[in-house]
XYZ file of C-alpha atoms in Angstrom:
189
model
C 28.360 -42.158 -51.456
C 30.140 -39.366 -50.751
C 33.611 -39.174 -49.649
C 33.635 -37.184 -47.047
C 31.040 -38.741 -45.222
C 32.964 -42.030 -45.672
C 35.607 -41.084 -43.610
C 33.203 -38.929 -40.614
C 30.873 -41.205 -38.849
C 27.058 -40.349 -37.978
C 28.223 -38.607 -34.488
C 30.733 -36.793 -36.040
C 28.591 -36.062 -39.196
C 25.467 -33.929 -36.734
C 27.984 -32.405 -33.626
C 29.447 -31.326 -37.141
C 26.508 -30.095 -38.771
C 24.829 -27.937 -34.993
C 27.779 -26.474 -34.989
C 27.722 -24.953 -38.627
C 23.565 -24.465 -37.653
C 24.780 -22.736 -34.601
C 27.419 -20.633 -36.362
C 25.009 -19.448 -39.105
C 21.881 -18.733 -36.172
C 24.325 -16.100 -34.469
C 25.504 -14.588 -37.935
C 21.530 -13.886 -38.738
C 20.431 -13.056 -34.983
C 24.498 -10.257 -34.994
C 22.211 -9.332 -38.367
C 18.739 -8.532 -37.165
C 20.227 -7.537 -33.600
C 22.307 -5.051 -35.351
C 19.073 -3.516 -37.763
C 16.948 -3.474 -34.464
C 19.286 -0.789 -32.983
C 19.880 1.409 -35.741
C 18.256 4.231 -35.342
C 15.144 3.837 -38.437
C 15.095 8.623 -37.317
C 16.208 10.115 -34.481
C 13.025 11.358 -32.032
C 12.422 14.849 -29.939
C 14.275 14.575 -27.194
C 11.401 14.154 -24.599
C 11.474 17.848 -21.980
C 9.380 17.258 -19.185
C 6.542 20.045 -18.559
C 5.765 22.382 -15.755
C 2.381 23.208 -14.823
C 0.865 26.152 -13.583
C -0.003 26.688 -10.297
C -3.625 26.915 -10.988
C -3.463 23.618 -12.441
C -2.154 21.694 -8.541
C -3.077 21.788 -5.297
C -1.706 20.451 -1.466
C -2.556 18.901 1.070
C -1.635 19.234 4.490
C 0.100 15.387 6.260
C 1.151 14.570 9.128
C 4.876 13.913 10.216
C 6.274 10.614 10.290
C 7.109 12.830 13.929
C 3.831 12.696 14.560
C 1.630 10.357 13.639
C 4.405 8.187 15.494
C 3.945 10.376 18.526
C -0.295 10.052 17.865
C 0.596 5.540 17.483
C 2.552 5.575 20.603
C 0.179 7.961 22.760
C -3.298 5.861 21.691
C -1.099 2.406 22.360
C -0.112 4.123 25.886
C -3.799 4.923 26.991
C -4.902 1.550 25.893
C -2.149 -0.300 28.028
C -3.218 1.610 30.360
C -6.575 0.306 30.824
C -4.802 -3.323 29.842
C -6.238 -3.840 26.838
C -4.741 -5.035 23.858
C -4.974 -3.536 20.772
C -3.145 -2.068 17.485
C -2.952 0.695 16.485
C -3.283 2.776 12.769
C -2.062 5.854 11.554
C -3.235 6.747 8.183
C -1.826 10.363 5.743
C -4.767 11.846 3.883
C -5.009 9.981 0.848
C -5.794 6.789 2.873
C -2.464 5.224 3.604
C -0.794 3.781 6.368
C 2.178 6.224 7.383
C 2.373 4.268 10.900
C 0.694 1.735 13.143
C 2.138 -0.768 16.282
C 0.575 -3.630 17.273
C 0.873 -3.748 21.505
C 1.904 -7.393 22.891
C -0.312 -9.992 23.073
C -3.100 -7.693 20.075
C -5.658 -10.223 18.298
C -4.494 -11.229 14.820
C -7.421 -9.891 12.595
C -6.568 -6.290 15.334
C -4.481 -4.941 12.642
C -6.374 -5.063 9.426
C -9.054 -3.390 11.155
C -7.546 -0.621 13.116
C -6.211 0.385 9.228
C -9.999 -0.101 8.048
C -10.816 2.454 11.051
C -8.467 5.383 10.253
C -9.399 4.627 6.480
C -12.604 5.260 6.962
C -12.583 8.146 9.660
C -10.031 10.143 7.541
C -12.401 9.631 3.703
C -15.411 10.932 5.860
C -13.899 14.009 8.348
C -15.506 11.638 11.363
C -15.231 9.307 14.149
C -16.123 6.205 12.645
C -19.122 5.974 15.547
C -21.284 8.634 14.114
C -20.517 6.667 11.019
C -22.064 3.441 11.559
C -24.921 5.413 12.851
C -24.969 6.007 9.341
C -25.797 2.937 8.011
C -29.327 2.890 9.441
C -29.580 5.484 6.628
C -27.016 4.214 4.114
C -26.588 0.722 4.447
C -24.416 0.610 1.035
C -21.784 2.261 3.023
C -20.888 -0.873 4.548
C -19.690 -2.014 0.965
C -17.224 0.863 -0.187
C -14.034 -1.188 -0.425
C -11.773 -0.060 2.619
C -13.760 0.749 5.418
C -15.199 -0.759 8.268
C -17.988 1.338 9.922
C -17.223 0.071 14.278
C -16.117 2.768 17.114
C -12.239 2.931 16.991
C -11.127 5.771 14.552
C -11.399 9.272 14.896
C -9.713 12.035 12.013
C -6.938 14.066 12.790
C -8.111 17.679 11.073
C -5.992 20.759 10.018
C -8.512 23.824 9.825
C -11.438 21.336 8.511
C -9.817 19.266 6.147
C -8.631 16.341 7.821
C -4.617 14.976 7.339
C -5.275 12.354 9.039
C -6.897 9.298 11.037
C -6.511 7.548 13.652
C -8.019 3.598 14.036
C -7.506 1.063 17.323
C -8.770 -1.963 17.499
C -9.339 -5.022 19.583
C -10.331 -3.482 23.056
C -13.657 -5.839 24.009
C -15.632 -2.203 22.270
C -15.632 0.320 19.571
C -16.327 2.885 22.522
C -13.388 1.919 24.395
C -10.927 1.772 20.988
C -12.581 4.767 20.543
C -11.510 6.062 23.078
C -7.535 5.038 22.973
C -7.986 6.500 18.994
C -8.809 10.159 20.440
C -5.535 10.672 22.584
C -4.346 9.061 19.984
C -5.476 12.823 18.051
C -4.918 14.359 21.154
C -1.329 14.091 21.253
C -0.543 15.637 18.021
C -2.724 19.063 19.286
C 0.250 19.238 22.737
């Protein structure tokens, strides 16, 4: 037996061996890391590209203040008639800008209001009119994110839709749409 082994216990030999392996592993890792960080070749610096005017478009959106005013006007109209609703305002791209959930509005009203607003802006038409179109094209209801129930109205600048207002929670779609229209009307004042 090797005389060095006689002087150290088995525990000391295992501990020493582990330490040696750790040092060797760290030294190897350092060498690999140093090689990995060394650049093989200097790449060209990235620059931004300026798109010509003919390759871009500008769209109009409601300001947050106008969207909030519209949502509040719709909620106020509903509260005047003791209705508990949720109001959602989406931008031209269907992204939610403002949602106001009235006191006591049902849990389903939040998503329904957003989907009605999205549907109205997507087709630039009140959702009550779009619901009538389902008779001729029943597959419309399968489009993700849409809800073909009365209660959504678009807001337009010129003839282009720039927002949708959706209301949900009243006992009828006609009431929901009446309140959504009150919100849309507040934008034009």
